[in-house]
Short mmCIF file of C-alpha atoms and ligand atoms in Angstrom, two decimals:
data_model
loop_
_atom_site.label_atom_id
_atom_site.label_comp_id
_atom_site.label_asym_id
_atom_site.label_seq_id
_atom_site.Cartn_x
_atom_site.Cartn_y
_atom_site.Cartn_z
CA MET N 251 -71.84 -24.80 2.66
CA GLY N 252 -70.27 -21.75 0.97
CA PRO N 253 -66.79 -22.19 2.44
CA ALA N 254 -66.83 -25.91 1.62
CA ALA N 255 -67.43 -25.10 -2.05
CA GLY N 256 -64.71 -22.49 -1.83
CA ASP N 257 -62.36 -25.10 -0.35
CA ALA N 258 -62.91 -27.42 -3.32
CA GLU N 259 -61.59 -24.92 -5.89
CA PRO N 260 -57.85 -25.20 -5.23
CA GLU N 261 -58.28 -29.03 -5.22
CA ALA N 262 -59.86 -29.02 -8.72
CA ALA N 263 -57.09 -26.77 -9.98
CA ALA N 264 -54.49 -29.08 -8.50
CA GLY N 265 -56.22 -32.16 -10.12
CA GLY N 266 -56.60 -30.40 -13.53
CA GLY N 267 -52.91 -29.49 -13.79
CA PRO N 268 -51.48 -32.95 -14.68
CA TRP N 269 -54.57 -33.74 -16.77
CA LEU N 270 -54.00 -30.61 -18.84
CA LEU N 271 -50.31 -31.36 -19.15
CA LEU N 272 -51.14 -34.83 -20.52
CA ALA N 273 -53.85 -33.60 -22.89
CA LEU N 274 -51.92 -30.66 -24.26
CA PRO N 275 -49.45 -32.45 -26.60
CA PRO N 276 -52.13 -34.52 -28.42
CA LEU N 277 -54.38 -31.47 -28.63
CA LEU N 278 -51.56 -29.41 -30.10
CA LEU N 279 -50.76 -32.22 -32.52
CA LEU N 280 -54.40 -32.44 -33.58
CA PHE N 281 -54.52 -28.67 -34.02
CA ALA N 282 -51.34 -28.74 -36.14
CA LEU N 283 -52.76 -31.58 -38.27
CA VAL N 284 -56.03 -29.72 -38.84
CA VAL N 285 -54.16 -26.53 -39.80
CA ARG N 286 -51.87 -28.53 -42.15
CA GLN N 287 -54.90 -30.17 -43.75
CA LEU N 288 -56.71 -26.83 -44.19
CA LEU N 289 -53.58 -25.35 -45.80
CA LYS N 290 -53.33 -28.36 -48.15
CA GLN N 291 -56.93 -27.75 -49.14
CA ARG N 292 -56.28 -24.22 -50.46
CA ARG N 293 -56.57 -23.97 -54.26
CA PRO N 294 -53.15 -23.25 -55.80
CA PRO N 295 -52.96 -19.77 -57.42
CA GLY N 296 -54.44 -19.71 -60.93
CA PHE N 297 -56.07 -23.13 -60.43
CA PRO N 298 -59.43 -23.80 -62.14
CA PRO N 299 -62.55 -22.99 -60.08
CA GLY N 300 -64.76 -25.73 -58.67
CA PRO N 301 -67.55 -26.54 -56.24
CA ALA N 302 -67.05 -25.47 -52.64
CA GLY N 303 -65.98 -28.30 -50.37
CA LEU N 304 -66.28 -29.05 -46.68
CA PRO N 305 -63.42 -28.43 -44.27
CA LEU N 306 -61.05 -31.43 -44.07
CA ILE N 307 -62.80 -33.72 -46.58
CA GLY N 308 -63.32 -31.20 -49.40
CA ASN N 309 -65.60 -32.65 -52.10
CA ILE N 310 -65.26 -36.34 -51.17
CA HIS N 311 -68.78 -36.46 -49.74
CA SER N 312 -70.25 -35.35 -53.10
CA LEU N 313 -68.65 -38.30 -54.86
CA GLY N 314 -70.48 -40.73 -52.58
CA ALA N 315 -73.83 -38.95 -52.99
CA GLU N 316 -74.46 -39.70 -56.68
CA GLN N 317 -72.73 -41.34 -59.64
CA PRO N 318 -69.35 -39.48 -59.65
CA HIS N 319 -69.17 -39.14 -63.47
CA VAL N 320 -72.70 -37.68 -63.56
CA TYR N 321 -71.90 -35.31 -60.68
CA MET N 322 -68.75 -34.16 -62.48
CA ARG N 323 -70.55 -33.55 -65.78
CA ARG N 324 -73.15 -31.48 -63.91
CA GLN N 325 -70.42 -29.45 -62.18
CA SER N 326 -68.76 -28.79 -65.55
CA GLN N 327 -71.96 -27.10 -66.70
CA ILE N 328 -71.54 -24.68 -63.78
CA HIS N 329 -67.74 -24.23 -63.54
CA GLY N 330 -66.55 -24.97 -67.08
CA GLN N 331 -65.07 -27.94 -68.97
CA ILE N 332 -62.01 -27.88 -66.75
CA PHE N 333 -62.81 -27.47 -63.08
CA SER N 334 -61.18 -28.48 -59.83
CA LEU N 335 -62.08 -30.74 -56.95
CA ASP N 336 -60.56 -31.03 -53.52
CA LEU N 337 -60.24 -34.70 -52.62
CA GLY N 338 -59.47 -34.02 -48.96
CA GLY N 339 -56.25 -32.07 -49.55
CA ILE N 340 -55.47 -33.77 -52.88
CA SER N 341 -55.81 -31.16 -55.65
CA ALA N 342 -57.53 -32.59 -58.69
CA ILE N 343 -58.78 -31.21 -61.97
CA VAL N 344 -61.57 -32.81 -63.98
CA LEU N 345 -61.52 -32.70 -67.80
CA ASN N 346 -64.98 -32.73 -69.35
CA GLY N 347 -65.99 -32.93 -73.00
CA TYR N 348 -63.91 -34.02 -75.98
CA ASP N 349 -62.09 -30.69 -76.55
CA ALA N 350 -60.72 -30.45 -73.00
CA VAL N 351 -59.64 -34.12 -72.86
CA LYS N 352 -57.90 -33.85 -76.24
CA GLU N 353 -56.20 -30.55 -75.33
CA CYS N 354 -54.54 -32.19 -72.34
CA LEU N 355 -54.01 -35.87 -73.28
CA VAL N 356 -53.01 -35.25 -76.92
CA HIS N 357 -51.66 -31.69 -77.20
CA GLN N 358 -49.72 -31.98 -73.92
CA SER N 359 -49.39 -35.74 -73.98
CA GLU N 360 -46.10 -36.02 -72.12
CA ILE N 361 -47.03 -33.66 -69.29
CA PHE N 362 -50.35 -35.47 -68.73
CA ALA N 363 -48.93 -39.01 -68.92
CA ASP N 364 -48.12 -39.48 -65.23
CA ARG N 365 -50.19 -41.30 -62.58
CA PRO N 366 -50.91 -39.70 -59.18
CA SER N 367 -48.92 -40.97 -56.19
CA LEU N 368 -52.06 -41.80 -54.23
CA PRO N 369 -51.58 -43.77 -51.00
CA LEU N 370 -53.79 -46.59 -52.33
CA PHE N 371 -51.65 -47.11 -55.46
CA LYS N 372 -48.45 -46.77 -53.39
CA LYS N 373 -49.66 -49.41 -50.97
CA LEU N 374 -50.85 -51.81 -53.69
CA THR N 375 -48.04 -51.58 -56.25
CA ASN N 376 -45.45 -49.18 -54.86
CA MET N 377 -46.16 -47.23 -58.12
CA GLY N 378 -44.50 -50.06 -60.07
CA GLY N 379 -46.00 -52.53 -62.55
CA LEU N 380 -47.55 -50.99 -65.65
CA LEU N 381 -51.02 -49.50 -65.30
CA ASN N 382 -50.36 -47.53 -62.11
CA SER N 383 -46.68 -46.87 -62.68
CA LYS N 384 -45.23 -43.36 -62.74
CA TYR N 385 -44.35 -41.97 -66.16
CA GLY N 386 -40.67 -42.83 -66.50
CA ARG N 387 -38.33 -45.68 -67.25
CA GLY N 388 -40.42 -48.28 -65.41
CA TRP N 389 -43.54 -47.46 -67.40
CA THR N 390 -41.67 -47.26 -70.73
CA GLU N 391 -40.01 -50.67 -70.20
CA HIS N 392 -43.15 -52.42 -69.01
CA ARG N 393 -45.44 -50.91 -71.65
CA LYS N 394 -43.01 -51.78 -74.48
CA LEU N 395 -42.65 -55.36 -73.28
CA ALA N 396 -46.42 -55.79 -72.92
CA VAL N 397 -47.17 -54.30 -76.35
CA ASN N 398 -44.54 -56.52 -78.02
CA THR N 399 -45.69 -59.65 -76.21
CA PHE N 400 -49.35 -59.00 -76.96
CA ARG N 401 -48.39 -58.73 -80.61
CA THR N 402 -46.12 -61.81 -80.62
CA PHE N 403 -48.40 -64.15 -78.68
CA GLY N 404 -51.71 -62.47 -79.48
CA TYR N 405 -53.22 -60.44 -82.27
CA GLY N 406 -50.02 -60.44 -84.37
CA GLN N 407 -50.45 -64.18 -85.03
CA ARG N 408 -52.90 -65.37 -87.66
CA SER N 409 -53.66 -68.40 -85.48
CA PHE N 410 -54.72 -66.23 -82.55
CA GLU N 411 -58.07 -65.47 -84.16
CA HIS N 412 -58.57 -69.21 -84.36
CA LYS N 413 -57.86 -69.51 -80.60
CA ILE N 414 -60.57 -66.93 -79.85
CA SER N 415 -62.96 -68.91 -82.04
CA GLU N 416 -62.08 -72.08 -80.10
CA GLU N 417 -62.88 -70.27 -76.86
CA SER N 418 -66.18 -69.09 -78.40
CA VAL N 419 -67.13 -72.74 -78.93
CA PHE N 420 -66.49 -73.58 -75.25
CA PHE N 421 -68.51 -70.49 -74.34
CA LEU N 422 -71.48 -71.29 -76.62
CA ASP N 423 -71.54 -74.96 -75.58
CA ALA N 424 -71.63 -73.93 -71.92
CA ILE N 425 -74.60 -71.65 -72.68
CA ASP N 426 -76.31 -74.50 -74.51
CA THR N 427 -76.39 -76.56 -71.30
CA TYR N 428 -79.06 -74.16 -69.94
CA LYS N 429 -81.35 -75.16 -72.85
CA GLY N 430 -83.04 -71.75 -73.00
CA ARG N 431 -83.70 -71.60 -69.23
CA PRO N 432 -82.94 -68.28 -67.46
CA PHE N 433 -79.39 -67.84 -66.12
CA ASP N 434 -76.83 -65.12 -65.40
CA LEU N 435 -74.24 -64.96 -68.18
CA LYS N 436 -71.69 -63.07 -66.09
CA HIS N 437 -69.49 -66.02 -65.08
CA LEU N 438 -69.35 -67.62 -68.49
CA ILE N 439 -68.45 -64.32 -70.19
CA THR N 440 -65.80 -63.60 -67.55
CA ASN N 441 -64.25 -67.05 -68.05
CA ALA N 442 -64.25 -66.83 -71.84
CA VAL N 443 -62.83 -63.29 -71.92
CA SER N 444 -60.15 -63.86 -69.27
CA ASN N 445 -59.00 -66.99 -71.11
CA ILE N 446 -57.96 -64.90 -74.11
CA THR N 447 -55.60 -62.83 -71.91
CA ASN N 448 -54.54 -66.02 -70.11
CA LEU N 449 -53.36 -67.54 -73.39
CA ILE N 450 -51.01 -64.59 -73.95
CA ILE N 451 -49.83 -64.26 -70.36
CA PHE N 452 -49.61 -67.89 -69.21
CA GLY N 453 -49.85 -69.78 -72.52
CA GLU N 454 -52.88 -71.68 -71.25
CA ARG N 455 -56.61 -71.36 -70.65
CA PHE N 456 -58.49 -72.31 -67.48
CA THR N 457 -61.56 -74.52 -67.60
CA TYR N 458 -64.90 -73.02 -66.62
CA GLU N 459 -64.86 -75.35 -63.61
CA ASP N 460 -61.57 -73.93 -62.25
CA THR N 461 -62.99 -72.36 -59.12
CA GLU N 462 -59.60 -71.16 -57.82
CA PHE N 463 -58.96 -68.97 -60.85
CA GLN N 464 -62.55 -67.72 -60.83
CA HIS N 465 -62.29 -66.80 -57.16
CA MET N 466 -59.15 -64.77 -57.90
CA ILE N 467 -60.95 -62.84 -60.67
CA GLU N 468 -63.98 -62.31 -58.41
CA ILE N 469 -62.07 -60.73 -55.54
CA PHE N 470 -59.95 -58.73 -57.97
CA SER N 471 -63.07 -57.30 -59.57
CA GLU N 472 -64.53 -56.64 -56.12
CA ASN N 473 -61.44 -54.44 -55.60
CA ILE N 474 -62.24 -52.46 -58.76
CA GLU N 475 -65.60 -51.65 -57.18
CA LEU N 476 -64.10 -50.87 -53.77
CA ALA N 477 -61.40 -48.62 -55.26
CA ALA N 478 -64.05 -46.11 -56.31
CA SER N 479 -65.85 -46.02 -52.94
CA ALA N 480 -65.94 -42.82 -50.90
CA SER N 481 -64.22 -44.61 -48.01
CA VAL N 482 -61.23 -45.43 -50.22
CA PHE N 483 -61.10 -41.77 -51.32
CA LEU N 484 -60.96 -41.01 -47.59
CA TYR N 485 -58.09 -43.47 -47.20
CA ASN N 486 -56.20 -41.61 -49.96
CA ALA N 487 -56.74 -38.32 -48.16
CA PHE N 488 -55.97 -39.69 -44.67
CA PRO N 489 -53.81 -42.81 -45.07
CA TRP N 490 -53.46 -43.15 -41.31
CA ILE N 491 -57.03 -44.58 -41.26
CA GLY N 492 -55.30 -47.68 -42.66
CA ILE N 493 -54.47 -48.63 -39.06
CA LEU N 494 -58.18 -48.99 -38.25
CA PRO N 495 -59.06 -52.69 -38.35
CA PHE N 496 -62.33 -52.12 -40.25
CA GLY N 497 -63.50 -50.31 -43.40
CA LYS N 498 -63.61 -51.02 -47.11
CA HIS N 499 -59.89 -50.35 -47.52
CA GLN N 500 -59.15 -53.34 -45.25
CA GLN N 501 -61.22 -55.66 -47.45
CA LEU N 502 -59.40 -54.23 -50.47
CA PHE N 503 -55.96 -54.93 -48.95
CA LYS N 504 -57.00 -58.45 -47.93
CA ASN N 505 -58.20 -59.22 -51.47
CA ALA N 506 -55.04 -57.72 -53.00
CA ALA N 507 -52.82 -59.90 -50.79
CA GLU N 508 -54.76 -63.02 -51.80
CA VAL N 509 -54.52 -62.16 -55.51
CA TYR N 510 -50.77 -61.51 -55.12
CA ASP N 511 -50.17 -64.96 -53.55
CA PHE N 512 -52.27 -66.70 -56.20
CA LEU N 513 -50.41 -65.01 -59.08
CA HIS N 514 -47.04 -65.63 -57.44
CA LYS N 515 -47.72 -69.40 -57.35
CA LEU N 516 -49.18 -69.45 -60.85
CA ILE N 517 -46.15 -67.62 -62.29
CA GLU N 518 -43.82 -70.12 -60.59
CA ARG N 519 -45.75 -73.02 -62.11
CA VAL N 520 -45.94 -71.76 -65.70
CA SER N 521 -42.25 -70.79 -65.75
CA GLU N 522 -41.02 -74.16 -64.38
CA ASN N 523 -39.66 -75.57 -67.66
CA ARG N 524 -38.62 -72.28 -69.18
CA LYS N 525 -35.82 -72.27 -71.74
CA SER N 526 -33.96 -68.98 -71.68
CA GLN N 527 -34.58 -66.75 -74.73
CA SER N 528 -37.29 -69.09 -76.10
CA PRO N 529 -40.36 -67.42 -74.64
CA ARG N 530 -43.71 -69.22 -74.83
CA HIS N 531 -45.77 -66.44 -73.23
CA PHE N 532 -45.60 -63.06 -71.42
CA ILE N 533 -44.13 -64.59 -68.23
CA ASP N 534 -41.18 -66.18 -70.11
CA ALA N 535 -40.60 -62.98 -72.09
CA TYR N 536 -40.55 -60.96 -68.86
CA LEU N 537 -38.11 -63.34 -67.14
CA ASP N 538 -35.83 -63.15 -70.22
CA GLU N 539 -35.87 -59.36 -69.98
CA MET N 540 -35.07 -59.61 -66.26
CA ASP N 541 -32.06 -61.84 -67.04
CA CYS N 542 -30.80 -59.50 -69.76
CA ASN N 543 -30.92 -56.55 -67.38
CA LYS N 544 -29.63 -58.26 -64.26
CA ASN N 545 -26.39 -56.22 -64.20
CA ASP N 546 -28.20 -52.92 -64.60
CA PRO N 547 -28.85 -51.51 -61.11
CA GLU N 548 -31.46 -49.12 -62.57
CA SER N 549 -33.46 -51.91 -64.23
CA THR N 550 -37.15 -51.84 -63.33
CA TYR N 551 -37.79 -55.51 -64.12
CA SER N 552 -38.34 -57.48 -60.93
CA ARG N 553 -40.36 -60.45 -59.64
CA GLU N 554 -42.61 -58.02 -57.80
CA ASN N 555 -43.24 -55.83 -60.85
CA LEU N 556 -43.91 -58.98 -62.87
CA ILE N 557 -46.69 -59.98 -60.46
CA PHE N 558 -48.15 -56.44 -60.47
CA SER N 559 -48.07 -56.25 -64.29
CA VAL N 560 -49.69 -59.67 -64.69
CA GLY N 561 -52.46 -58.75 -62.26
CA GLU N 562 -53.07 -55.44 -64.02
CA LEU N 563 -53.18 -57.00 -67.48
CA ILE N 564 -55.59 -59.71 -66.36
CA ILE N 565 -58.01 -57.39 -64.64
CA ALA N 566 -57.75 -54.55 -67.22
CA GLY N 567 -58.49 -57.07 -69.95
CA THR N 568 -61.23 -59.02 -68.18
CA GLU N 569 -63.31 -56.53 -66.25
CA THR N 570 -63.71 -54.18 -69.23
CA THR N 571 -64.42 -56.54 -72.15
CA THR N 572 -66.70 -58.71 -69.97
CA ASN N 573 -68.82 -55.73 -69.01
CA VAL N 574 -69.11 -54.49 -72.59
CA LEU N 575 -70.44 -57.92 -73.61
CA ARG N 576 -72.81 -58.05 -70.63
CA TRP N 577 -74.25 -54.64 -71.60
CA ALA N 578 -74.41 -55.72 -75.25
CA VAL N 579 -76.46 -58.82 -74.34
CA LEU N 580 -78.74 -56.72 -72.13
CA PHE N 581 -79.38 -54.20 -74.91
CA MET N 582 -80.06 -56.94 -77.47
CA ALA N 583 -82.76 -58.39 -75.22
CA LEU N 584 -84.10 -54.90 -74.51
CA TYR N 585 -84.30 -53.98 -78.21
CA PRO N 586 -85.30 -57.17 -80.12
CA ASN N 587 -85.49 -55.20 -83.38
CA ILE N 588 -81.80 -54.24 -83.10
CA GLN N 589 -80.97 -57.85 -82.23
CA GLY N 590 -82.90 -59.01 -85.30
CA HIS N 591 -81.06 -56.54 -87.49
CA VAL N 592 -77.65 -57.81 -86.30
CA GLN N 593 -78.74 -61.42 -86.85
CA LYS N 594 -79.88 -60.59 -90.37
CA GLU N 595 -76.43 -59.17 -91.12
CA ILE N 596 -74.74 -62.23 -89.59
CA ASP N 597 -76.89 -64.60 -91.68
CA LEU N 598 -76.18 -62.62 -94.82
CA VAL N 599 -72.42 -62.16 -94.44
CA ILE N 600 -71.33 -65.20 -92.40
CA GLY N 601 -74.20 -67.65 -92.72
CA PRO N 602 -75.64 -69.89 -90.02
CA ASN N 603 -72.83 -72.45 -89.59
CA LYS N 604 -69.41 -70.97 -90.38
CA MET N 605 -67.44 -69.50 -87.44
CA PRO N 606 -67.31 -65.69 -87.67
CA ALA N 607 -63.95 -64.33 -88.86
CA LEU N 608 -62.40 -60.88 -88.51
CA GLU N 609 -62.17 -60.37 -92.25
CA GLU N 610 -65.98 -60.20 -92.28
CA LYS N 611 -66.06 -57.24 -89.92
CA CYS N 612 -65.73 -54.63 -92.68
CA LYS N 613 -68.78 -56.14 -94.39
CA MET N 614 -70.90 -55.82 -91.23
CA PRO N 615 -71.37 -52.08 -90.59
CA TYR N 616 -74.55 -52.47 -88.55
CA THR N 617 -72.96 -54.93 -86.10
CA GLU N 618 -69.95 -52.61 -85.78
CA ALA N 619 -72.29 -49.67 -85.15
CA VAL N 620 -74.10 -51.60 -82.38
CA LEU N 621 -70.85 -52.51 -80.60
CA HIS N 622 -69.65 -48.90 -80.87
CA GLU N 623 -72.93 -47.59 -79.49
CA VAL N 624 -72.71 -50.00 -76.53
CA LEU N 625 -69.18 -48.71 -75.82
CA ARG N 626 -70.32 -45.08 -76.12
CA PHE N 627 -73.55 -45.38 -74.19
CA CYS N 628 -72.42 -47.68 -71.38
CA ASN N 629 -69.10 -45.98 -70.55
CA ILE N 630 -67.36 -48.99 -69.12
CA VAL N 631 -64.52 -46.90 -67.64
CA PRO N 632 -66.43 -43.64 -67.02
CA LEU N 633 -63.58 -41.68 -65.46
CA GLY N 634 -60.72 -43.45 -67.24
CA ILE N 635 -57.76 -44.15 -64.97
CA PHE N 636 -56.53 -41.14 -63.00
CA HIS N 637 -53.67 -39.26 -64.62
CA ALA N 638 -51.27 -36.72 -63.08
CA THR N 639 -49.15 -33.87 -64.39
CA SER N 640 -45.40 -34.53 -64.54
CA LYS N 641 -44.54 -30.77 -64.75
CA ASP N 642 -46.14 -27.40 -64.05
CA THR N 643 -48.27 -26.41 -67.02
CA VAL N 644 -50.93 -23.99 -68.28
CA VAL N 645 -54.22 -25.07 -69.89
CA ARG N 646 -56.81 -22.53 -71.07
CA GLY N 647 -55.06 -19.91 -68.94
CA TYR N 648 -55.25 -22.00 -65.75
CA SER N 649 -52.04 -22.89 -63.90
CA ILE N 650 -51.80 -26.59 -63.16
CA PRO N 651 -48.90 -27.50 -60.87
CA GLU N 652 -46.79 -30.67 -61.20
CA GLY N 653 -48.34 -33.61 -59.36
CA THR N 654 -51.96 -32.51 -59.83
CA THR N 655 -54.38 -35.44 -60.10
CA VAL N 656 -56.20 -35.35 -63.44
CA ILE N 657 -59.60 -37.04 -63.89
CA THR N 658 -60.68 -37.67 -67.48
CA ASN N 659 -64.47 -37.75 -67.56
CA LEU N 660 -64.85 -40.05 -70.59
CA TYR N 661 -68.58 -40.30 -69.90
CA SER N 662 -68.88 -36.53 -70.49
CA VAL N 663 -67.05 -36.97 -73.83
CA HIS N 664 -69.55 -39.61 -74.97
CA PHE N 665 -72.45 -37.41 -73.89
CA ASP N 666 -70.89 -34.18 -75.26
CA GLU N 667 -73.72 -32.41 -77.11
CA LYS N 668 -71.25 -30.62 -79.39
CA TYR N 669 -70.42 -34.00 -80.94
CA TRP N 670 -73.47 -36.22 -80.37
CA ASN N 671 -77.14 -35.61 -81.15
CA ASN N 672 -79.46 -36.79 -78.38
CA PRO N 673 -76.60 -38.53 -76.56
CA GLU N 674 -78.95 -40.02 -73.95
CA VAL N 675 -80.66 -42.16 -76.62
CA PHE N 676 -79.26 -45.61 -77.55
CA PHE N 677 -79.05 -45.26 -81.34
CA PRO N 678 -76.52 -47.41 -83.27
CA GLU N 679 -77.41 -45.63 -86.55
CA ARG N 680 -75.40 -42.60 -85.37
CA PHE N 681 -72.34 -44.60 -86.51
CA LEU N 682 -73.72 -45.13 -90.04
CA ASP N 683 -73.72 -42.77 -93.02
CA SER N 684 -76.64 -42.32 -95.41
CA ASN N 685 -75.46 -45.40 -97.38
CA GLY N 686 -75.46 -47.57 -94.29
CA GLN N 687 -71.64 -47.58 -94.15
CA PHE N 688 -69.82 -47.44 -90.82
CA VAL N 689 -68.36 -44.00 -89.92
CA LYS N 690 -65.70 -43.30 -87.29
CA LYS N 691 -66.33 -40.49 -84.80
CA ASP N 692 -63.56 -38.38 -83.25
CA ALA N 693 -65.36 -38.03 -79.93
CA PHE N 694 -65.56 -41.82 -79.48
CA ILE N 695 -62.78 -42.53 -76.98
CA PRO N 696 -63.68 -45.47 -74.71
CA PHE N 697 -60.00 -46.50 -74.77
CA SER N 698 -58.90 -42.94 -73.88
CA LEU N 699 -56.23 -40.92 -75.72
CA GLY N 700 -52.56 -40.02 -75.49
CA ARG N 701 -49.56 -41.93 -74.21
CA ARG N 702 -51.44 -43.94 -71.59
CA HIS N 703 -54.28 -44.97 -73.95
CA CYS N 704 -55.44 -48.55 -73.53
CA LEU N 705 -52.84 -51.02 -74.77
CA GLY N 706 -55.43 -53.77 -75.14
CA GLU N 707 -57.66 -51.90 -77.60
CA GLN N 708 -56.88 -54.11 -80.58
CA LEU N 709 -57.33 -57.29 -78.57
CA ALA N 710 -60.58 -56.03 -77.04
CA ARG N 711 -62.01 -55.13 -80.47
CA MET N 712 -61.18 -58.62 -81.77
CA GLU N 713 -62.79 -60.31 -78.78
CA LEU N 714 -65.91 -58.13 -78.87
CA PHE N 715 -66.58 -58.82 -82.53
CA LEU N 716 -65.91 -62.57 -82.41
CA PHE N 717 -67.75 -63.34 -79.15
CA PHE N 718 -70.71 -61.08 -79.96
CA THR N 719 -71.29 -62.40 -83.49
CA SER N 720 -70.82 -66.06 -82.43
CA LEU N 721 -73.37 -65.57 -79.65
CA LEU N 722 -76.04 -63.98 -81.85
CA GLN N 723 -75.38 -66.43 -84.69
CA ARG N 724 -76.40 -69.36 -82.50
CA PHE N 725 -78.89 -67.85 -80.00
CA HIS N 726 -81.86 -65.58 -79.71
CA LEU N 727 -81.65 -63.61 -76.46
CA ARG N 728 -84.61 -62.54 -74.34
CA PHE N 729 -85.42 -61.67 -70.73
CA PRO N 730 -87.41 -64.34 -68.89
CA HIS N 731 -91.16 -63.55 -69.12
CA GLY N 732 -90.50 -60.07 -70.44
CA GLY N 733 -89.01 -58.85 -67.11
CA ILE N 734 -86.78 -55.87 -67.85
CA PRO N 735 -83.82 -55.54 -65.46
CA ASP N 736 -82.72 -52.38 -63.71
CA LEU N 737 -80.65 -50.34 -66.20
CA LYS N 738 -78.85 -48.29 -63.54
CA PRO N 739 -75.17 -49.32 -63.55
CA ARG N 740 -73.36 -50.71 -60.54
CA LEU N 741 -70.73 -48.19 -59.52
CA GLY N 742 -67.01 -48.75 -59.39
CA MET N 743 -63.93 -47.85 -61.43
CA THR N 744 -65.87 -49.65 -64.17
CA LEU N 745 -69.62 -49.52 -64.79
CA GLN N 746 -71.29 -52.91 -64.92
CA PRO N 747 -74.96 -53.87 -65.23
CA GLN N 748 -76.85 -55.00 -62.14
CA PRO N 749 -77.07 -58.82 -62.13
CA TYR N 750 -79.73 -59.99 -64.60
CA LEU N 751 -81.08 -63.25 -66.01
CA ILE N 752 -81.29 -64.07 -69.69
CA CYS N 753 -82.79 -66.90 -71.79
CA ALA N 754 -80.55 -67.93 -74.71
CA GLU N 755 -82.67 -69.97 -77.12
CA ARG N 756 -81.22 -71.78 -80.13
CA ARG N 757 -82.21 -69.96 -83.32
C1 HEM G 258 -63.52 -52.90 -74.11
C2 HEM G 258 -62.44 -53.15 -73.43
C3 HEM G 258 -61.53 -52.12 -72.84
C4 HEM G 258 -61.77 -50.80 -72.52
C5 HEM G 258 -63.07 -50.02 -72.69
C6 HEM G 258 -60.55 -50.27 -71.96
C7 HEM G 258 -60.39 -48.97 -71.53
C8 HEM G 258 -59.22 -48.47 -70.99
C9 HEM G 258 -59.07 -47.12 -70.51
C10 HEM G 258 -60.14 -46.04 -70.52
C11 HEM G 258 -57.80 -47.00 -70.04
C12 HEM G 258 -57.19 -45.77 -69.36
C13 HEM G 258 -56.26 -45.05 -70.29
C14 HEM G 258 -55.71 -43.80 -69.65
O1 HEM G 258 -55.05 -43.88 -68.61
O2 HEM G 258 -55.98 -42.70 -70.17
C15 HEM G 258 -57.15 -48.28 -70.22
C16 HEM G 258 -55.84 -48.53 -69.87
C17 HEM G 258 -55.26 -49.77 -69.95
N1 HEM G 258 -55.83 -50.91 -70.51
FE1 HEM G 258 -57.67 -51.06 -71.32
N2 HEM G 258 -59.62 -51.26 -71.93
C18 HEM G 258 -60.17 -52.40 -72.48
C19 HEM G 258 -59.54 -53.60 -72.67
C20 HEM G 258 -58.24 -53.90 -72.33
C21 HEM G 258 -57.58 -55.15 -72.57
C22 HEM G 258 -58.18 -56.35 -73.29
C23 HEM G 258 -56.32 -55.05 -72.02
C24 HEM G 258 -55.22 -56.06 -71.96
C25 HEM G 258 -55.36 -57.31 -71.83
C26 HEM G 258 -56.20 -53.71 -71.45
C27 HEM G 258 -55.08 -53.23 -70.81
C28 HEM G 258 -54.92 -51.92 -70.39
C29 HEM G 258 -53.71 -51.43 -69.74
C30 HEM G 258 -52.47 -52.23 -69.40
C31 HEM G 258 -53.92 -50.07 -69.49
C32 HEM G 258 -52.95 -49.09 -68.83
C33 HEM G 258 -52.10 -48.43 -69.89
C34 HEM G 258 -51.00 -47.54 -69.32
O3 HEM G 258 -51.10 -47.09 -68.19
O4 HEM G 258 -50.04 -47.29 -70.06
N3 HEM G 258 -57.39 -53.05 -71.66
N4 HEM G 258 -58.03 -49.15 -70.80
#
C-alpha cells in the first residue's frame, strides 16, 4: 500500500499546479485590497484620538450596536470633545459639545462648509443639488436661489401666514373626523407640513387623499432611515457591495429611483404653462435661472439638479418639522399640566375662536419655551448632516486633512452640561427668566451653525408655532386609556417617535 500512496504524490502535484495558477491572481488581488484597506485605516499624523476599531470595518460595528449619537457622546467623555472614528477607511472626526461645534462651524466656517464625497451621496445626487452638494459654485447658486425663492413665495409674503392658517383648518377638520377616537396623527401632520413646502415649490397643495404624493413622501422618509443604517455605512466604505442584489442599499436605490421619476413628472406638469421671467413658484424661478445661464458652460443649473434640489427641499422640510410636531403632541399628552399651561396662554392671548397669528408669538413665552424644549430634548437631526473639510486645517492642536468627514453631534450640544442644568429632564422653564419672559440660549442649535445652517429655519419656526397653537386651541390631547407609548426614538438620520395613538377631544 506504501508505494501506491507514494505514486499518488506526483499526481496531486500535477493536479494542483493549474489550480494554483488560477487561484493566485484573485488571491493576490484580495491581498492587495486588504493591504490597501488597512493602509487607508491608519490615522493621519496629528489626527484626534478615538476608539480602537476592527480591521477592515473600523468602528462601523459600534454605530449599529447602540444609538450612534449616544455612543459618540459617551466616546467624547473618554477621548475628548473632538475625537476620531474610522468608518471602514473613511477618516471622520466627531465634534461634541457646543464649544467644539462652534469652533469649527463658526470660527472656521469656510473650511468646514464642504460635504463628504461619500459613495452614497455620489450615487444619489452626483454631489449636485443643494443639501449634499460640494462647497463651491453649485452650492452657492442653488442655496441663493432657494433662499430668495423661499422669501418671495414663502415667509416674505404677508399672505403666506394666511396660507399656513388655511392648511391648519384642513388639518384640524381632518382630525375632527376621528371624533376623539384613537388614531395615529403621523399622516395628517406629514400632509399638512409638506403642503407648506409644496406651495412654495409647486405653487399648489395636495389633498390628504392624494395617495401618490403620500407614497412618494413615505418611501423618501424610509430612505432617511435607511441612510443611517450600518449596512449603508458599509456600502460607503466598500461601494463594490452595490453589485450584490440584496441589502438595505438596494432598497434605498430603488426608492430613490421611484422618487426621481415622480418628481420629474410633477415638475413637467407644474411648468407646462410657464411664462418666462414671470415665476409662480420655485420650479419656474429655477427654469428662468437655467435659461439665463444657458450660454455659460460652467453653469450648475440643470434639469437633474432641479430634481435633486426639489427632492431635498421637500424631504428636509417635511421629515423634520413633522417629527417635531409628533414629539410635541406626545409630550403634551405625557405631561397634561404642561399642555394645560399652553392652553391657558392660548386662551388668554388668542382666545378660543380667532386663528393664531405670528404677531402673538412674542406674547406667548411659555408656548415658545415648550416648542424650544421639544427641539432641544428630542434632537430631530441628532448628528446634523455630515460636513467635510475643504482644506487642511488645525483645531485644538489636531491636524485635520482636507476631505475629512466631520460629524456634528448636535445631540451632545443639547445635552452639554456646561450649558444645560439636568439636560436629561424635559423642562420648558429653562427657556424662561424669573419674570416668565422667554430667553434665548446660545447652546440651542437644532438648525446647526455656520454656512450650511438650515435654510428652512424661519419657515419651520412659523409652521411649528401656527400648527401647534391651532391644534391645542381646538383639542385636548390624551393617550387612549392612559397607555403611555415607548419614548425610545426610532433611529435614522432623523429621530422620530415610535408609532403611537392619540385621542384629540374637542375642548
Ligand atoms: C424643525 C425643522 C427643521 C430642523 C430641526 C432642521 C435642521 C437642519 C439641520 C440640522 C441641518 C444641517 C445643517 C448643517 O449641515 O450643518 C439642516 C439643513 C438643511 N435644511 Fe433644515 N431643518 C428643519 C426644517 C427645514 C425646512 C422647513 C426646510 C425647507 C423647506 C429645510 C431645508 C434645509 C436644507 C436645504 C438644508 C441644507 C442646507 C445646506 O446644505 O446648505 N429644513 N436642517
